[in-house]
PDB file of C-alpha atoms in Angstrom:
ATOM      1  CA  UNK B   5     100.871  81.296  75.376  1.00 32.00           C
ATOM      2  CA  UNK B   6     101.237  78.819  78.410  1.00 36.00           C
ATOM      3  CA  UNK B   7      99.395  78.430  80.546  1.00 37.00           C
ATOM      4  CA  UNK B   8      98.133  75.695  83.380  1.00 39.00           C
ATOM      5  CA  UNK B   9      95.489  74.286  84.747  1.00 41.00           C
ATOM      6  CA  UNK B  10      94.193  74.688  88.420  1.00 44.00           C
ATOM      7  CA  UNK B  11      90.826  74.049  90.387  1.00 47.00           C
ATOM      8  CA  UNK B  12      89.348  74.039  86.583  1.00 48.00           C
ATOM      9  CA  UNK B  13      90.270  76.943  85.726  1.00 51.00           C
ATOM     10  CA  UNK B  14      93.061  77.731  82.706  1.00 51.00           C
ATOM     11  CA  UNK B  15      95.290  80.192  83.999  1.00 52.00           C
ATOM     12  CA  UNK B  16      98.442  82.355  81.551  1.00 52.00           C
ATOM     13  CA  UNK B  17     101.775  82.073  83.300  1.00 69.00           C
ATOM     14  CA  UNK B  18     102.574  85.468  81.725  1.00 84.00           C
ATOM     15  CA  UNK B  19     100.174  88.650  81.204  1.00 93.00           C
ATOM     16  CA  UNK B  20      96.750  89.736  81.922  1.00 95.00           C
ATOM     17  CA  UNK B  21      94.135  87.172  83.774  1.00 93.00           C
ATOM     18  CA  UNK B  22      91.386  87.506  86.242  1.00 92.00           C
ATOM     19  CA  UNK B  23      92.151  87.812  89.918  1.00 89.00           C
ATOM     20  CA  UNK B  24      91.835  84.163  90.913  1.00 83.00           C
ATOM     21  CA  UNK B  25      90.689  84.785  94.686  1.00 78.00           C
ATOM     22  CA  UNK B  26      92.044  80.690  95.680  1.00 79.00           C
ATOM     23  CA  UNK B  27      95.429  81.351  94.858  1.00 84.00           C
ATOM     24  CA  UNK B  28      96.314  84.921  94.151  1.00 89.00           C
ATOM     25  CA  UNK B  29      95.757  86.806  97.262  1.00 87.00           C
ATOM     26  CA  UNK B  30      98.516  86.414  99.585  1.00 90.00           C
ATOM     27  CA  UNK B  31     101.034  88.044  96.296  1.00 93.00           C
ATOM     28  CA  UNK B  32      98.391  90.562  95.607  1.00 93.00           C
ATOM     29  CA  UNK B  33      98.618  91.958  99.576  1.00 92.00           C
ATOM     30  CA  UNK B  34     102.733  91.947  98.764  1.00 94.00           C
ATOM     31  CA  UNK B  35     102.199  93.762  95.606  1.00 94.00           C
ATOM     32  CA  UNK B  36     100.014  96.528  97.103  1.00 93.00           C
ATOM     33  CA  UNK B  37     102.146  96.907 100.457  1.00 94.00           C
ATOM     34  CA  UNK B  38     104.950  97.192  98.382  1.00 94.00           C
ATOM     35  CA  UNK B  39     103.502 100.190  95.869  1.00 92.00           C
ATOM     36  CA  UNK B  40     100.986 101.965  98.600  1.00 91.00           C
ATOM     37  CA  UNK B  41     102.906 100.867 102.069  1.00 87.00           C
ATOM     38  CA  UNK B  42     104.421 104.538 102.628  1.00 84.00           C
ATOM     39  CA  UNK B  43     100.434 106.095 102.614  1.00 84.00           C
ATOM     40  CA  UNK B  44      98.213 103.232 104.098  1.00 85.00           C
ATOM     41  CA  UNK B  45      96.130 103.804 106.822  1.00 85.00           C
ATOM     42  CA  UNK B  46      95.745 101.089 109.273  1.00 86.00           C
ATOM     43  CA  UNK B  47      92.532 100.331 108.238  1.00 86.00           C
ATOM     44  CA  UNK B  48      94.710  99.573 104.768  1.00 85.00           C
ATOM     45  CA  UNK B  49      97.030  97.868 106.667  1.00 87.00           C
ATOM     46  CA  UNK B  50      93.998  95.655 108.174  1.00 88.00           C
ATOM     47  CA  UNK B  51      93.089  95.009 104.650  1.00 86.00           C
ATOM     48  CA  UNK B  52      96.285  93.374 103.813  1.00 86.00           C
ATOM     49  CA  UNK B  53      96.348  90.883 107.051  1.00 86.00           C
ATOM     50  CA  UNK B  54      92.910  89.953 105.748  1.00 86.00           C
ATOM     51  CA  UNK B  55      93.737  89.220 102.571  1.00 83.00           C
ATOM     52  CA  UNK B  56      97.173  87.041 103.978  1.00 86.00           C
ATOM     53  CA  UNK B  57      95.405  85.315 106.308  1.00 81.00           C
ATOM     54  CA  UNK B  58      92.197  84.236 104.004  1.00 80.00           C
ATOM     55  CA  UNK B  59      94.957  83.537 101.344  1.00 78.00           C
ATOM     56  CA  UNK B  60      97.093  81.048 104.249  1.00 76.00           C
ATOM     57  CA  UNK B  61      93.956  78.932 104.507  1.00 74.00           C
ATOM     58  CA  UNK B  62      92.841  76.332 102.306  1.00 70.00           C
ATOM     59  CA  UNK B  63      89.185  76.465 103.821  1.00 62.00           C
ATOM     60  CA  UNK B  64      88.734  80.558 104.064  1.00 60.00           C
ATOM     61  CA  UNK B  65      90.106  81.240 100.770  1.00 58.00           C
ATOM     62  CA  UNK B  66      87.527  78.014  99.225  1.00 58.00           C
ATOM     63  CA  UNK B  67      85.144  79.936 101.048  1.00 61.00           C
ATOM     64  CA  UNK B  68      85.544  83.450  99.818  1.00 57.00           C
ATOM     65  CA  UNK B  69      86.097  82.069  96.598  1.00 53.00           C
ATOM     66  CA  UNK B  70      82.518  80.174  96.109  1.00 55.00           C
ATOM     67  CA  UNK B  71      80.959  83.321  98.052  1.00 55.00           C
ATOM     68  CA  UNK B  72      82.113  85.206  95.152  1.00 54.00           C
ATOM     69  CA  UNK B  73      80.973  83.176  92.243  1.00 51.00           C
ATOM     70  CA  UNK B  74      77.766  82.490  94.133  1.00 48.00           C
ATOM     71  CA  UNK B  75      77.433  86.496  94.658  1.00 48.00           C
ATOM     72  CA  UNK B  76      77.998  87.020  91.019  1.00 50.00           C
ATOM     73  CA  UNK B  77      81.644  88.673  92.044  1.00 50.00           C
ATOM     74  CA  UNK B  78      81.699  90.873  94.885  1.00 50.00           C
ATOM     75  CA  UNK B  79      84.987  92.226  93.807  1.00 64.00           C
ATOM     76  CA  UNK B  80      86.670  91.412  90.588  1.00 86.00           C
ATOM     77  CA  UNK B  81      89.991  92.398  89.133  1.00 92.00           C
ATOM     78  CA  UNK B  82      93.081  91.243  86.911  1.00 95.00           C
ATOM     79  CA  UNK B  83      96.711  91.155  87.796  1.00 95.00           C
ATOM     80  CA  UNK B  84      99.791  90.696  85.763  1.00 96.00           C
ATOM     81  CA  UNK B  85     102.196  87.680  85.934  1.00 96.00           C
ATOM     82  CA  UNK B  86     105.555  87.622  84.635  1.00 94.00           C
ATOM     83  CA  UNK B  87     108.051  85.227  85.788  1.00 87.00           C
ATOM     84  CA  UNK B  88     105.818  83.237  87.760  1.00 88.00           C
ATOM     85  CA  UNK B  89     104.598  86.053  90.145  1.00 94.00           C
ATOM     86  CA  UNK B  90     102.135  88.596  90.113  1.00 95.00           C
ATOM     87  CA  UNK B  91     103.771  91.803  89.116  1.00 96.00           C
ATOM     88  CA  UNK B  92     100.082  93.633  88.456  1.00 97.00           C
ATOM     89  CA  UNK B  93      97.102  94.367  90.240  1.00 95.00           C
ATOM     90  CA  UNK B  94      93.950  96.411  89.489  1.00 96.00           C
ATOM     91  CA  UNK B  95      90.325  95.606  91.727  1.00 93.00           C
ATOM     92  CA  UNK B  96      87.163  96.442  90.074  1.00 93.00           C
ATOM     93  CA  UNK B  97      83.927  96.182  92.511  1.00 89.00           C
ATOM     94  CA  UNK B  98      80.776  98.394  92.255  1.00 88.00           C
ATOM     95  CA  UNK B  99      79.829 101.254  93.339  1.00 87.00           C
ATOM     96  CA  UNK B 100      77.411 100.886  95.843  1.00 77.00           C
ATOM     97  CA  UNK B 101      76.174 104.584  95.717  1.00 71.00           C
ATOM     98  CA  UNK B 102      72.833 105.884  93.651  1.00 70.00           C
ATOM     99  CA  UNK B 103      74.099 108.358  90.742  1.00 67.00           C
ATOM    100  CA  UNK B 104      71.747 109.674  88.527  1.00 72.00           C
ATOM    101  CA  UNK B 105      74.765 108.364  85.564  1.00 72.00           C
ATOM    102  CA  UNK B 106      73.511 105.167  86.124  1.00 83.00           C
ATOM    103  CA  UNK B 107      75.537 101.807  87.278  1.00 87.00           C
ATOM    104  CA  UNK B 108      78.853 102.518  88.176  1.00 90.00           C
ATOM    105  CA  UNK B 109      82.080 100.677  89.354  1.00 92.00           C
ATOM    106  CA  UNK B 110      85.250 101.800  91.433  1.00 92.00           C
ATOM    107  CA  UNK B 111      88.814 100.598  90.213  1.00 95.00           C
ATOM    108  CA  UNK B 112      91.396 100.524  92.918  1.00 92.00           C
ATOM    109  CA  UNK B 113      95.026  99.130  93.874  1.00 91.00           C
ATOM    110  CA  UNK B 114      96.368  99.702  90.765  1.00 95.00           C
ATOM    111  CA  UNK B 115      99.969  98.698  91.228  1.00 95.00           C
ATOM    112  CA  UNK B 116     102.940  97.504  89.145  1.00 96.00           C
ATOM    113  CA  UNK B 117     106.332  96.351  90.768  1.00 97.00           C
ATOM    114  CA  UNK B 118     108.415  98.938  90.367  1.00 96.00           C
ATOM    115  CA  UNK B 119     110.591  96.420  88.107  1.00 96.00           C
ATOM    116  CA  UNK B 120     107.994  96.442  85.367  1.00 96.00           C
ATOM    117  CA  UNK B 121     106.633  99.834  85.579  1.00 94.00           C
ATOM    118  CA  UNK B 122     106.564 102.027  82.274  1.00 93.00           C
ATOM    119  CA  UNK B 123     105.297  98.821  80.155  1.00 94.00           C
ATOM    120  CA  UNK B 124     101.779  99.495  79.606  1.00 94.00           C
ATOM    121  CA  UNK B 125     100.602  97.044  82.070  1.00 96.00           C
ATOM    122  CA  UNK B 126      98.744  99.515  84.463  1.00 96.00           C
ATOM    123  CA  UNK B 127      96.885 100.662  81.075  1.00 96.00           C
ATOM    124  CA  UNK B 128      96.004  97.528  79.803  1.00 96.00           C
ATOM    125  CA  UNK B 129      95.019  96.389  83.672  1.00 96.00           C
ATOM    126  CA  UNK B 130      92.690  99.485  83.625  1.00 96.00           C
ATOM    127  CA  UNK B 131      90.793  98.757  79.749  1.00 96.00           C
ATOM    128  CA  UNK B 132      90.519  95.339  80.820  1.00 96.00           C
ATOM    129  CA  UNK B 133      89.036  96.441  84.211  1.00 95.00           C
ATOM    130  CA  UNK B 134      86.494  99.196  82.346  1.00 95.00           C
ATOM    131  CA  UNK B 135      85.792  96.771  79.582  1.00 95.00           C
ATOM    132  CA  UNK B 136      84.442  94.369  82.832  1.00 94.00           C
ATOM    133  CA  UNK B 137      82.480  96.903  83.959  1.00 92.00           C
ATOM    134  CA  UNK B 138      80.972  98.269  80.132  1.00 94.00           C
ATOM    135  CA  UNK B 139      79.592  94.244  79.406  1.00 93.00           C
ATOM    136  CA  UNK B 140      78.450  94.457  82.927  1.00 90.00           C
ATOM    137  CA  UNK B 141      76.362  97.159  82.198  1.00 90.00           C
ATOM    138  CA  UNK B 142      78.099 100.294  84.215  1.00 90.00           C
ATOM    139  CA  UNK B 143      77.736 103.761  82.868  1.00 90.00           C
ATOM    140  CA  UNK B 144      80.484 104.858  84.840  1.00 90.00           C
ATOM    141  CA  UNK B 145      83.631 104.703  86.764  1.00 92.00           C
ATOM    142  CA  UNK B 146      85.548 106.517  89.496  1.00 91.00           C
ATOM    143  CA  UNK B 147      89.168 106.052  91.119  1.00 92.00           C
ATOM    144  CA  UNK B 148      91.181 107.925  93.456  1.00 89.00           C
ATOM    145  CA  UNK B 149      94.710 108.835  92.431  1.00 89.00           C
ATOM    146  CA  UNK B 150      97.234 110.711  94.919  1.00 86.00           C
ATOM    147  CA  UNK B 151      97.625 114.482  93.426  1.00 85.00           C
ATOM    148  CA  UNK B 152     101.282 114.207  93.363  1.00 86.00           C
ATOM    149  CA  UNK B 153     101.383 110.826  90.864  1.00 89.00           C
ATOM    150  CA  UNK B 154     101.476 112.609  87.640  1.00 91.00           C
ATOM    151  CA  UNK B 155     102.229 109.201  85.908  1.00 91.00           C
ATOM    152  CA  UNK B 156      99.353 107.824  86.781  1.00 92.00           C
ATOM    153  CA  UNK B 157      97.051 110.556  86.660  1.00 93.00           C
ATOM    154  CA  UNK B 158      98.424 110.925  83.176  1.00 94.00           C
ATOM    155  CA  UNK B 159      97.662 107.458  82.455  1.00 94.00           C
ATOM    156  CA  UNK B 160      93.912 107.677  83.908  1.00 95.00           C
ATOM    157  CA  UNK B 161      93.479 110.866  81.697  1.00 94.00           C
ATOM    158  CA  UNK B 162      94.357 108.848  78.503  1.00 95.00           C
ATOM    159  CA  UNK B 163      92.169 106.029  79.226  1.00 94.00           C
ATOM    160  CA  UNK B 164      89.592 108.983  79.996  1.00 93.00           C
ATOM    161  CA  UNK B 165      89.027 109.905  83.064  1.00 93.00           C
ATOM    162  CA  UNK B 166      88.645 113.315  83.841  1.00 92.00           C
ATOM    163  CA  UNK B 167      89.342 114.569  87.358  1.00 89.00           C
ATOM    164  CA  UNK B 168      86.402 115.590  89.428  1.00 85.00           C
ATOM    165  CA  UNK B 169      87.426 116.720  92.474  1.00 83.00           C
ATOM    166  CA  UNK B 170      90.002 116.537  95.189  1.00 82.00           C
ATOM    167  CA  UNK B 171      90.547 115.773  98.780  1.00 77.00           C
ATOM    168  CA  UNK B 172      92.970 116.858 101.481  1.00 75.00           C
ATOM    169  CA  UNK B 173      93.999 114.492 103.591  1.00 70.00           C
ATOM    170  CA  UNK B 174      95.926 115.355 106.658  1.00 67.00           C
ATOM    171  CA  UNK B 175      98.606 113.506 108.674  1.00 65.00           C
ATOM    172  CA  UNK B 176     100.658 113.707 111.406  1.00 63.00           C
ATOM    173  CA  UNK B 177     104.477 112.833 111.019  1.00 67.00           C
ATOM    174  CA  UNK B 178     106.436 110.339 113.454  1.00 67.00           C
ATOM    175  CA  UNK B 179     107.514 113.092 115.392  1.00 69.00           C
ATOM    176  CA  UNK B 180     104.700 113.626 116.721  1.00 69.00           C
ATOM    177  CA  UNK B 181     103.444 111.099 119.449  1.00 69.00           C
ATOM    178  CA  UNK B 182     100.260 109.219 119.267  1.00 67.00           C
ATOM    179  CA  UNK B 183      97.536 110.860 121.740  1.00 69.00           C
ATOM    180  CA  UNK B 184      97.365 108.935 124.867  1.00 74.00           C
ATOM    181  CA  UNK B 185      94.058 108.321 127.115  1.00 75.00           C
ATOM    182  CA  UNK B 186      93.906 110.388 130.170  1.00 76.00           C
ATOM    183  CA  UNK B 187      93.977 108.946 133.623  1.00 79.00           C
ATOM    184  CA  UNK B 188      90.676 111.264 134.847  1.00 81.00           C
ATOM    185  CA  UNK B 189      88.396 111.440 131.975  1.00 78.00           C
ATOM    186  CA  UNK B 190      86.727 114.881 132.931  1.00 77.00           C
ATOM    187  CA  UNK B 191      83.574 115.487 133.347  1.00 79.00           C
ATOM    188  CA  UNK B 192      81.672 116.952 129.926  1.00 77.00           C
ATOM    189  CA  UNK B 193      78.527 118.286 130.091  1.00 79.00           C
ATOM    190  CA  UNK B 194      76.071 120.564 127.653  1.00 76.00           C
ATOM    191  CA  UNK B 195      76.405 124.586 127.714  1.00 74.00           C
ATOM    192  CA  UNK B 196      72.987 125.814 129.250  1.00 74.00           C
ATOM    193  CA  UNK B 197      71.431 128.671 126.738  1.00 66.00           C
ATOM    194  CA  UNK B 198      72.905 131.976 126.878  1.00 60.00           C
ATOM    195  CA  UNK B 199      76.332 130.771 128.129  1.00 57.00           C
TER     196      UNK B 199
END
């Protein structure tokens, strides 16, 4: 296997490896734009600038990175390289909920370039992921998946997930134009009883 050395760390030039928060996140926010971009929110959207502009600075991504390790890794993850470039992404970070289960962990962005899809890298990004969170002691694990991907809710059943329950989410098409604020905000008071 190759691999090189940077910032002390030995790092493959082709397969699975940790996320390496110094130098990986500006082609992780490409990667997930690229797979999820059609159904982000902005606050998704906000996400990615984040991660481009941390990743753009030598001194914000140092910092996030040592705030990490110090932390004992806030969020954690693997990606996939293949020809030099990060073709796989999968974030692991806990669950910060109480569930009588125990410790749990949520994986999210999982996304493969649509070049290198159907290779088994989503599956082996999510075992790696839920073998993180098993030697960190979780009990359990929980995604989201869109009801329409049957791929990979058919992958996430065969690693062994088992679906839960679902959500609706609504949205408005681009026909429809975004509300604007009204000149005279009227005036809204409470009903008295009996009205």
């Amino acid at each position: 296997m190759a691999a090189r050395v940077l910032a002390g760390a030995t790092l493959p030039l082709r397969g699975l490896r940790p996320v390496n928060l110094r130098t990986d996140l500006i082609q992780m926010a490409d990667l997930i734009e690229l797979c999820f971009g059609p159904t982000m929110t902005e606050a998704g959207r906000a996400s990615l600038r984040e991660m481009r502009m941390i990743g753009g600075s030598d001194w914000l991504s140092w910092l996030l990175y040592g705030a990490d390790r110090a932390l004992g890794g806030l969020e954690e993850g693997f990606v996939w390289v293949e020809d030099d470039k990060i073709v796989g992404n999968v974030s692991l970070s806990p669950a910060n909920y109480p569930r009588s289960e125990g410790r749990g962990f949520i994986i999210a962005n999982v996304a493969v370039h649509p070049n290198y899809r159907r290779r088994g890298l989503a599956q082996a990004m999510v075992l790696a992921c839920l073998d993180l969170a098993h030697r960190k002691d979780g009990t359990f694990a929980i995604l989201q998946v869109e009801a329409s991907n049957d791929g990979a809710r058919k992958l996430y059943e065969k690693v062994g997930f088992r679906a839960e329950r679902a959500f609706i989410q609504w949205r408005h098409g681009p026909q429809i134009s975004p509300l604007t604020r009204l000149a005279v905000t009227p005036t809204i008071t409470l009903r008295q009883g009996g009205q």
